[in-house]
Short mmCIF file of C-alpha atoms in Angstrom, two decimals:
data_model
loop_
_atom_site.label_atom_id
_atom_site.label_comp_id
_atom_site.label_asym_id
_atom_site.label_seq_id
_atom_site.Cartn_x
_atom_site.Cartn_y
_atom_site.Cartn_z
CA MET H 1 -9.19 -0.44 -27.80
CA THR H 2 -8.70 -3.49 -25.64
CA LEU H 3 -5.53 -5.40 -26.38
CA THR H 4 -5.44 -9.11 -27.03
CA SER H 5 -3.16 -11.29 -24.94
CA PRO H 6 -0.15 -11.45 -27.31
CA SER H 7 0.01 -7.68 -27.61
CA MET H 8 -0.55 -6.51 -24.07
CA PRO H 9 1.65 -3.47 -23.49
CA GLU H 10 1.92 -4.07 -19.81
CA ILE H 11 1.79 -7.11 -17.61
CA GLU H 12 0.15 -6.86 -14.26
CA LEU H 13 2.07 -9.26 -12.10
CA ALA H 14 -0.16 -12.13 -11.07
CA ALA H 15 -1.90 -11.45 -7.83
CA SER H 16 -1.89 -14.07 -5.20
CA ALA H 17 -4.94 -16.21 -4.61
CA PRO H 18 -8.27 -14.34 -4.72
CA THR H 19 -9.20 -12.82 -1.39
CA GLY H 20 -11.85 -15.47 -0.69
CA ASP H 21 -9.45 -18.33 -1.36
CA GLN H 22 -6.72 -16.69 0.71
CA ALA H 23 -9.11 -16.41 3.63
CA HIS H 24 -10.22 -20.02 3.13
CA VAL H 25 -6.65 -21.36 3.13
CA ALA H 26 -5.79 -19.28 6.20
CA LEU H 27 -8.88 -20.61 7.96
CA VAL H 28 -7.95 -24.19 7.02
CA ARG H 29 -4.46 -23.77 8.43
CA SER H 30 -5.63 -22.18 11.66
CA THR H 31 -8.25 -24.90 12.14
CA LEU H 32 -5.67 -27.62 11.60
CA SER H 33 -3.36 -25.90 14.04
CA SER H 34 -5.91 -25.30 16.79
CA GLY H 35 -7.79 -28.57 16.31
CA PHE H 36 -11.50 -29.27 16.31
CA PRO H 37 -12.32 -31.50 19.32
CA TRP H 38 -16.03 -30.64 19.03
CA LEU H 39 -16.07 -31.75 15.38
CA LEU H 40 -17.23 -28.36 14.20
CA PHE H 41 -15.42 -25.93 11.94
CA PRO H 42 -15.97 -22.17 11.80
CA ALA H 43 -19.23 -21.47 9.98
CA ALA H 44 -17.83 -20.67 6.52
CA LEU H 45 -15.47 -23.64 6.55
CA GLU H 46 -18.16 -25.95 7.92
CA GLN H 47 -20.48 -25.11 5.04
CA ARG H 48 -17.78 -25.75 2.44
CA PHE H 49 -16.92 -29.04 4.10
CA LEU H 50 -20.52 -30.24 4.14
CA THR H 51 -21.06 -29.17 0.54
CA ALA H 52 -17.86 -30.86 -0.61
CA GLN H 53 -18.83 -34.13 1.08
CA HIS H 54 -22.50 -34.05 0.13
CA GLU H 55 -22.35 -36.17 -3.03
CA ILE H 56 -20.13 -38.77 -1.37
CA ARG H 57 -22.53 -38.95 1.57
CA ARG H 58 -25.53 -39.27 -0.73
CA GLN H 59 -24.00 -42.19 -2.64
CA HIS H 60 -22.96 -43.86 0.60
CA PHE H 61 -26.51 -43.50 1.88
CA LEU H 62 -27.86 -45.21 -1.25
CA ILE H 63 -25.54 -48.22 -1.10
CA SER H 64 -25.57 -48.79 2.65
CA GLY H 65 -29.30 -48.08 2.75
CA LEU H 66 -29.98 -50.94 0.35
CA LEU H 67 -27.77 -53.29 2.37
CA ALA H 68 -29.42 -52.22 5.62
CA LEU H 69 -32.85 -52.81 4.11
CA LEU H 70 -31.87 -56.38 3.21
CA VAL H 71 -30.65 -56.98 6.77
CA PHE H 72 -33.79 -55.39 8.20
CA ASN H 73 -36.02 -57.78 6.28
CA GLY H 74 -33.69 -60.69 6.99
CA PHE H 75 -34.64 -60.32 10.64
CA LEU H 76 -38.05 -61.73 9.76
CA TYR H 77 -36.51 -65.10 10.52
CA ALA H 78 -35.65 -63.88 14.04
CA ASP H 79 -39.23 -62.59 14.34
CA TYR H 80 -40.52 -66.04 13.42
CA LEU H 81 -38.34 -67.74 16.05
CA MET H 82 -38.61 -65.22 18.91
CA VAL H 83 -42.07 -63.64 18.60
CA PRO H 84 -44.11 -66.10 16.53
CA ASP H 85 -47.38 -64.66 17.82
CA ALA H 86 -46.47 -61.27 16.28
CA PHE H 87 -44.90 -62.63 13.11
CA GLU H 88 -47.76 -61.55 10.87
CA LEU H 89 -47.53 -58.02 12.29
CA ALA H 90 -43.75 -58.07 11.74
CA VAL H 91 -44.27 -58.99 8.07
CA LYS H 92 -46.76 -56.15 7.61
CA LEU H 93 -44.48 -53.62 9.27
CA ARG H 94 -41.21 -54.73 7.66
CA VAL H 95 -42.38 -55.74 4.17
CA GLY H 96 -45.66 -53.91 3.79
CA ILE H 97 -44.86 -50.47 5.24
CA PHE H 98 -41.19 -49.90 6.01
CA THR H 99 -39.69 -51.50 2.87
CA PRO H 100 -41.83 -49.68 0.25
CA THR H 101 -41.28 -46.35 2.03
CA ALA H 102 -37.53 -46.96 2.25
CA LEU H 103 -37.32 -48.00 -1.43
CA LEU H 104 -39.21 -44.87 -2.49
CA LEU H 105 -36.86 -42.71 -0.46
CA LEU H 106 -33.79 -44.45 -1.87
CA TYR H 107 -35.14 -43.99 -5.38
CA LEU H 108 -35.67 -40.28 -4.78
CA PHE H 109 -32.12 -39.95 -3.46
CA TRP H 110 -30.92 -41.73 -6.58
CA ARG H 111 -32.97 -40.03 -9.32
CA SER H 112 -34.78 -36.94 -8.07
CA PRO H 113 -33.05 -33.63 -8.99
CA PHE H 114 -34.25 -32.20 -5.67
CA PHE H 115 -32.31 -34.80 -3.70
CA THR H 116 -29.33 -35.00 -6.05
CA GLN H 117 -28.83 -31.25 -6.56
CA SER H 118 -30.94 -29.02 -4.32
CA VAL H 119 -31.23 -30.75 -0.98
CA ALA H 120 -29.20 -29.34 1.91
CA PRO H 121 -26.20 -31.50 2.92
CA LEU H 122 -27.46 -32.15 6.44
CA THR H 123 -30.77 -33.46 5.08
CA VAL H 124 -28.98 -36.76 4.43
CA GLU H 125 -28.22 -37.05 8.13
CA LEU H 126 -31.82 -36.29 9.06
CA VAL H 127 -33.13 -38.90 6.62
CA CYS H 128 -30.74 -41.53 8.00
CA MET H 129 -31.78 -40.71 11.56
CA THR H 130 -35.45 -40.89 10.61
CA ALA H 131 -34.97 -44.27 8.92
CA GLY H 132 -33.18 -45.69 11.96
CA LEU H 133 -35.75 -44.36 14.37
CA ALA H 134 -38.55 -45.72 12.19
CA ALA H 135 -36.90 -49.16 12.33
CA ALA H 136 -36.70 -48.86 16.14
CA VAL H 137 -40.38 -47.90 16.31
CA CYS H 138 -41.18 -51.04 14.31
CA LEU H 139 -39.30 -53.13 16.88
CA ALA H 140 -41.04 -51.37 19.76
CA PHE H 141 -44.46 -51.90 18.17
CA ILE H 142 -43.77 -55.60 17.67
CA LEU H 143 -42.59 -55.87 21.30
CA SER H 144 -45.79 -54.23 22.51
CA SER H 145 -47.86 -56.78 20.59
CA THR H 146 -46.24 -60.04 21.73
CA VAL H 147 -46.50 -62.23 24.81
CA SER H 148 -43.66 -64.49 23.75
CA PRO H 149 -41.38 -65.65 26.61
CA TYR H 150 -38.41 -64.70 24.42
CA ALA H 151 -39.57 -61.13 23.89
CA HIS H 152 -36.95 -59.68 26.23
CA LEU H 153 -34.22 -61.06 23.95
CA TYR H 154 -35.79 -59.11 21.12
CA HIS H 155 -34.21 -55.97 22.59
CA VAL H 156 -30.92 -57.06 21.06
CA GLY H 157 -32.41 -55.71 17.82
CA PHE H 158 -31.89 -52.19 19.17
CA MET H 159 -28.16 -52.83 19.12
CA VAL H 160 -28.35 -53.58 15.40
CA VAL H 161 -30.32 -50.39 14.75
CA ILE H 162 -27.76 -48.34 16.69
CA MET H 163 -24.90 -49.89 14.73
CA TYR H 164 -26.78 -49.15 11.50
CA GLY H 165 -26.82 -45.42 12.17
CA ASN H 166 -23.49 -44.91 13.90
CA VAL H 167 -21.24 -47.30 12.00
CA VAL H 168 -22.92 -48.31 8.75
CA MET H 169 -24.47 -44.96 7.84
CA ARG H 170 -21.74 -43.02 9.69
CA LEU H 171 -24.00 -40.25 10.92
CA ARG H 172 -22.30 -36.98 11.76
CA PHE H 173 -21.25 -37.32 15.39
CA TRP H 174 -23.71 -34.89 16.97
CA TYR H 175 -26.56 -36.36 14.95
CA ALA H 176 -25.39 -39.78 16.08
CA VAL H 177 -25.51 -38.64 19.72
CA VAL H 178 -29.13 -37.53 19.35
CA TYR H 179 -29.94 -40.69 17.43
CA SER H 180 -28.35 -42.95 20.05
CA LEU H 181 -30.05 -41.18 22.94
CA ALA H 182 -33.42 -41.49 21.21
CA LEU H 183 -32.92 -45.20 20.56
CA THR H 184 -31.73 -45.81 24.11
CA ALA H 185 -34.81 -44.00 25.42
CA ILE H 186 -37.07 -46.19 23.27
CA HIS H 187 -35.24 -49.27 24.54
CA VAL H 188 -35.49 -48.22 28.19
CA ALA H 189 -39.18 -47.43 27.78
CA GLY H 190 -39.68 -50.88 26.28
CA VAL H 191 -37.87 -52.57 29.17
CA PHE H 192 -40.07 -51.01 31.80
CA MET H 193 -43.29 -51.08 29.82
CA LEU H 194 -43.00 -54.69 28.63
CA PRO H 195 -45.05 -56.85 30.99
CA GLY H 196 -43.19 -59.69 32.58
CA PHE H 197 -39.68 -58.50 31.62
CA PRO H 198 -37.28 -60.70 33.68
CA GLU H 199 -35.67 -58.55 36.35
CA ARG H 200 -32.44 -60.50 36.10
CA MET H 201 -32.20 -59.52 32.41
CA ILE H 202 -32.75 -55.78 32.84
CA VAL H 203 -29.15 -54.88 33.65
CA PRO H 204 -27.52 -57.22 31.09
CA ILE H 205 -29.83 -56.14 28.25
CA MET H 206 -29.55 -52.44 29.07
CA SER H 207 -25.78 -52.78 29.43
CA LEU H 208 -25.54 -54.35 25.99
CA VAL H 209 -27.57 -51.62 24.34
CA THR H 210 -25.90 -48.70 26.12
CA SER H 211 -22.42 -50.19 25.57
CA THR H 212 -23.23 -50.58 21.89
CA ALA H 213 -24.26 -46.93 21.79
CA ALA H 214 -21.09 -45.82 23.61
CA PHE H 215 -18.70 -47.91 21.51
CA THR H 216 -20.31 -47.03 18.19
CA LEU H 217 -20.37 -43.35 19.13
CA THR H 218 -16.65 -43.59 19.80
CA ALA H 219 -16.14 -45.12 16.37
CA CYS H 220 -18.39 -42.46 14.85
CA TYR H 221 -16.35 -39.71 16.49
CA VAL H 222 -13.05 -41.13 15.25
CA LEU H 223 -14.37 -41.66 11.72
CA GLU H 224 -15.67 -38.11 11.44
CA ARG H 225 -12.56 -36.62 13.05
CA ASP H 226 -10.37 -38.41 10.50
CA GLU H 227 -12.67 -37.40 7.64
CA ARG H 228 -12.50 -33.77 8.68
CA ARG H 229 -8.74 -33.89 9.09
CA ARG H 230 -8.34 -35.43 5.61
CA TYR H 231 -10.50 -32.66 4.18
CA LEU H 232 -8.43 -29.95 5.86
CA MET H 233 -5.16 -31.50 4.74
CA THR H 234 -6.46 -31.79 1.17
CA GLU H 235 -7.54 -28.15 1.21
CA ARG H 236 -4.18 -27.12 2.65
CA GLU H 237 -2.41 -29.06 -0.09
CA ARG H 238 -4.54 -27.36 -2.73
CA GLY H 239 -3.58 -24.02 -1.23
CA LEU H 240 0.11 -24.94 -1.37
CA ILE H 241 -0.26 -26.04 -5.00
CA TYR H 242 -1.99 -22.76 -5.84
CA GLU H 243 0.74 -20.76 -4.13
CA LEU H 244 3.42 -22.72 -5.99
CA SER H 245 1.65 -22.18 -9.30
CA ASP H 246 1.23 -18.52 -8.46
CA ALA H 247 4.93 -18.18 -7.63
CA GLN H 248 5.84 -19.86 -10.90
CA GLU H 249 3.54 -17.53 -12.79
CA ARG H 250 5.05 -14.53 -11.03
CA LEU H 251 8.52 -15.73 -11.98
CA ARG H 252 7.44 -16.31 -15.56
CA GLU H 253 5.84 -12.86 -15.78
CA SER H 254 8.81 -11.14 -14.16
CA SER H 255 11.08 -12.64 -16.82
CA ARG H 256 9.04 -10.77 -19.45
CA VAL H 257 8.75 -7.40 -17.74
CA ASP H 258 11.07 -4.48 -17.29
CA ASP H 259 11.18 -3.82 -13.56
CA LEU H 260 11.41 -0.05 -13.84
CA THR H 261 8.70 0.80 -16.38
CA THR H 262 6.57 -2.42 -16.13
CA LEU H 263 6.57 -2.56 -19.92
CA TYR H 264 7.64 -5.73 -21.68
CA ASN H 265 11.39 -6.24 -21.86
CA ARG H 266 13.40 -6.59 -25.04
CA ARG H 267 13.46 -10.40 -25.12
CA HIS H 268 9.70 -10.76 -24.75
CA PHE H 269 9.11 -8.04 -27.33
CA GLN H 270 11.20 -9.88 -29.89
CA GLU H 271 9.33 -13.15 -29.27
CA GLN H 272 5.87 -11.59 -29.50
CA ALA H 273 6.70 -9.26 -32.38
CA GLN H 274 7.91 -12.23 -34.43
CA GLN H 275 4.52 -13.87 -33.91
CA MET H 276 2.77 -10.65 -34.97
CA TRP H 277 4.93 -10.56 -38.07
CA GLN H 278 4.03 -14.13 -38.94
CA ARG H 279 0.32 -13.33 -38.65
CA ALA H 280 0.81 -10.27 -40.82
CA GLN H 281 2.61 -12.39 -43.42
CA PHE H 282 -0.23 -14.89 -43.42
CA ASP H 283 -2.77 -12.08 -43.92
CA ARG H 284 -0.50 -10.06 -46.24
CA SER H 285 -1.28 -7.08 -44.03
CA GLY H 286 0.77 -4.11 -42.92
CA MET H 287 2.99 -3.84 -39.87
CA ALA H 288 5.06 -1.01 -38.45
CA VAL H 289 7.85 -0.68 -35.92
CA LEU H 290 8.21 2.49 -33.88
CA MET H 291 11.42 3.26 -32.02
CA LEU H 292 11.74 6.12 -29.55
CA ASP H 293 14.77 7.55 -27.80
CA VAL H 294 14.64 10.09 -24.95
CA ASP H 295 16.77 13.00 -26.10
CA HIS H 296 20.01 13.65 -24.22
CA PHE H 297 19.08 11.28 -21.44
CA LYS H 298 22.66 10.75 -20.30
CA LYS H 299 22.97 14.48 -19.68
CA PHE H 300 19.66 14.36 -17.78
CA ASN H 301 21.03 11.62 -15.52
CA ASP H 302 24.30 13.44 -15.00
CA HIS H 303 22.53 16.69 -14.15
CA TYR H 304 19.62 15.46 -12.00
CA GLY H 305 20.82 12.07 -10.80
CA HIS H 306 19.71 8.52 -11.47
CA PRO H 307 16.57 8.54 -9.24
CA ALA H 308 15.24 11.48 -11.25
CA GLY H 309 16.22 9.65 -14.43
CA ASP H 310 14.26 6.59 -13.37
CA ALA H 311 11.23 8.74 -12.58
CA CYS H 312 11.52 10.38 -15.98
CA LEU H 313 11.59 7.03 -17.80
CA LYS H 314 8.52 5.85 -15.90
CA ARG H 315 6.54 8.90 -16.98
CA VAL H 316 7.69 8.64 -20.57
CA ALA H 317 6.78 4.94 -20.59
CA SER H 318 3.28 5.76 -19.34
CA VAL H 319 2.49 8.14 -22.22
CA ILE H 320 3.93 5.73 -24.79
CA ARG H 321 1.84 2.91 -23.33
CA ALA H 322 -1.31 5.02 -23.41
CA ALA H 323 -0.85 5.89 -27.08
CA ILE H 324 0.17 2.41 -28.29
CA THR H 325 -2.62 0.71 -26.34
CA ARG H 326 -5.27 2.48 -28.41
CA HIS H 327 -3.88 0.89 -31.56
CA SER H 328 -3.51 -2.74 -30.36
CA GLY H 329 0.24 -2.42 -30.37
CA LEU H 330 2.99 -4.18 -28.49
CA VAL H 331 5.28 -1.84 -26.56
CA ALA H 332 8.49 -2.51 -24.63
CA ARG H 333 11.51 -0.90 -23.12
CA TYR H 334 14.22 -1.79 -25.60
CA GLY H 335 17.17 -0.74 -23.47
CA GLY H 336 18.30 2.29 -21.48
CA GLU H 337 16.23 5.27 -22.62
CA GLU H 338 15.02 3.54 -25.77
CA PHE H 339 11.48 2.21 -26.31
CA ILE H 340 10.00 0.18 -29.12
CA ALA H 341 6.53 -0.72 -30.36
CA ALA H 342 5.11 -3.05 -33.00
CA LEU H 343 1.89 -1.85 -34.62
CA PRO H 344 -0.27 -3.95 -36.95
CA GLY H 345 -2.48 -2.60 -39.72
CA LEU H 346 -1.96 1.19 -39.50
CA ASN H 347 -1.65 3.30 -42.64
CA SER H 348 0.80 6.14 -43.19
CA ASP H 349 -1.53 8.88 -41.99
CA GLN H 350 -2.31 7.00 -38.80
CA LEU H 351 1.38 6.38 -38.13
CA ASN H 352 2.24 10.04 -38.69
CA ALA H 353 -0.51 11.10 -36.32
CA LEU H 354 0.56 8.55 -33.71
CA ALA H 355 4.24 9.54 -33.86
CA GLY H 356 3.31 13.21 -33.51
CA GLU H 357 0.96 12.42 -30.63
CA ILE H 358 3.63 10.49 -28.72
CA GLY H 359 6.29 13.14 -29.29
CA GLN H 360 3.96 15.89 -28.14
CA ALA H 361 2.81 13.84 -25.12
CA VAL H 362 6.43 13.40 -23.99
CA GLU H 363 7.05 17.13 -24.34
CA ASP H 364 3.79 17.93 -22.55
CA LEU H 365 5.04 16.07 -19.49
CA ASN H 366 7.05 19.27 -18.85
CA ILE H 367 9.93 17.42 -17.23
CA GLU H 368 12.62 20.05 -16.85
CA HIS H 369 15.85 19.30 -18.73
CA ALA H 370 18.23 22.18 -18.19
CA ALA H 371 21.15 20.21 -19.65
CA SER H 372 19.45 19.61 -23.02
CA PRO H 373 20.66 21.63 -26.03
CA THR H 374 17.40 20.75 -27.81
CA ALA H 375 14.70 22.03 -25.47
CA SER H 376 14.14 23.14 -21.88
CA VAL H 377 12.05 20.04 -21.19
CA VAL H 378 12.48 16.35 -21.93
CA THR H 379 11.75 15.49 -25.57
CA ALA H 380 11.96 12.37 -27.72
CA SER H 381 13.14 11.36 -31.14
CA ILE H 382 11.05 8.81 -33.02
CA GLY H 383 11.64 6.58 -36.02
CA VAL H 384 8.78 4.69 -37.63
CA VAL H 385 8.88 2.31 -40.60
CA SER H 386 5.93 0.34 -41.99
CA CYS H 387 5.58 -2.22 -44.75
CA VAL H 388 3.30 -4.92 -46.05
CA ALA H 389 4.53 -8.25 -44.70
CA THR H 390 5.56 -9.88 -47.97
CA PRO H 391 8.22 -12.58 -48.37
CA LYS H 392 10.82 -10.01 -49.52
CA TRP H 393 10.67 -8.49 -46.03
CA THR H 394 11.70 -9.94 -42.70
CA PHE H 395 10.98 -8.60 -39.26
CA GLU H 396 14.70 -8.08 -38.67
CA LYS H 397 14.86 -5.94 -41.81
CA LEU H 398 11.90 -3.87 -40.63
CA LEU H 399 13.53 -3.48 -37.21
CA ASN H 400 16.78 -2.27 -38.76
CA ALA H 401 14.89 0.19 -40.95
CA ALA H 402 13.11 1.65 -37.90
CA ASP H 403 16.44 1.96 -36.09
CA GLU H 404 17.84 3.80 -39.10
CA ALA H 405 14.83 6.14 -39.16
CA LEU H 406 15.40 6.89 -35.48
CA TYR H 407 19.03 7.64 -36.26
CA HIS H 408 17.97 10.14 -38.90
CA ALA H 409 15.53 11.79 -36.48
CA LYS H 410 18.33 12.28 -33.97
CA HIS H 411 20.78 13.39 -36.64
CA GLU H 412 18.36 16.01 -37.93
CA GLY H 413 18.12 17.77 -34.58
CA ARG H 414 16.10 15.50 -32.29
CA ASN H 415 12.61 16.18 -30.91
CA ARG H 416 11.06 14.99 -34.15
CA ALA H 417 9.69 11.90 -35.85
CA ILE H 418 10.73 10.27 -39.11
CA VAL H 419 7.94 8.12 -40.55
CA GLN H 420 8.53 5.97 -43.63
CA SER H 421 6.42 3.46 -45.54
CA TRP H 422 8.02 0.78 -47.66
#
């Protein structure tokens, strides 16, 4: 029968963090130590990082996407001033095509379960890149459709689009590199394909756009580097907290356990047995206390030595544990060669059978005891007392009665059990 928590006969000392978490914390520490100049973690850590940041990135995309859309349409005024002959086309592209598509995408990122729960983390980066490139294509299309003398100044718009992706949307650095190169290529193509582009303006305009790409990529790199470092430091701190909690739990558990036998110790037994007694009183049910003493154990120690004595107690503890466990009991090493168990709800026949089973199991260990006047092997004396937990009884009284029964078992020749019901 499986034991409930309050009556566990043995405590397995808390293991350290699960293997996966241990490996994760070790990986975090090594990554922090070695650095990540390429802004990439080892594969397992990279996936956890992207997953952990996904929801934050998604919400950032929603908010900054709305703001960017307002700015994008606000440039209609610049279209009106700089390329008036293509203003109608600009309105169609910005308001008629780009804006509805962007709003639909933002809505899906806000409400659709696919985007909020199932979509891969890096899909956000791809969507941001696509939106920025689509905006650049709109600018390029407007440039190809105008003959305005101010058209060359329109290339400044590419700077805004680059800043949108690299600074506002904060694309992951390597996505930002691809994004910036693509936008720069579109810009360069526009410079050389636009008829009548002033030669004196080629270098200044291209310098502005490429400098914007370089500076914003630098900012993008620093932002992502700091984000990744914060994540690693947070994970390391969580690992330290777990280790501290684990150490505290180990200390707490060790204060309850007998080091030699790994059974509960006397103090913890008394605390837990009192709670069992209170439950029995509430239910008006029966409870028993079993006390066991290894016969002539001092002579065993004197004859075979303390290491052999320790080994003997461990083996005796194991058979007691096995028997008590099947009856949902609480078992402990009570001191020296003495063991104790609290057993709820067993009747007299069950207690007699259990006491006989434990006594026989100890004898069947066949641990030689040449110094014993009782038998040639190690044996045990057992005292058991049970009662119904009524107000006229206390647990201390039951404990004293079991101790007295054990005394009688030893007085009557040892290697026997005295079982009484009150």
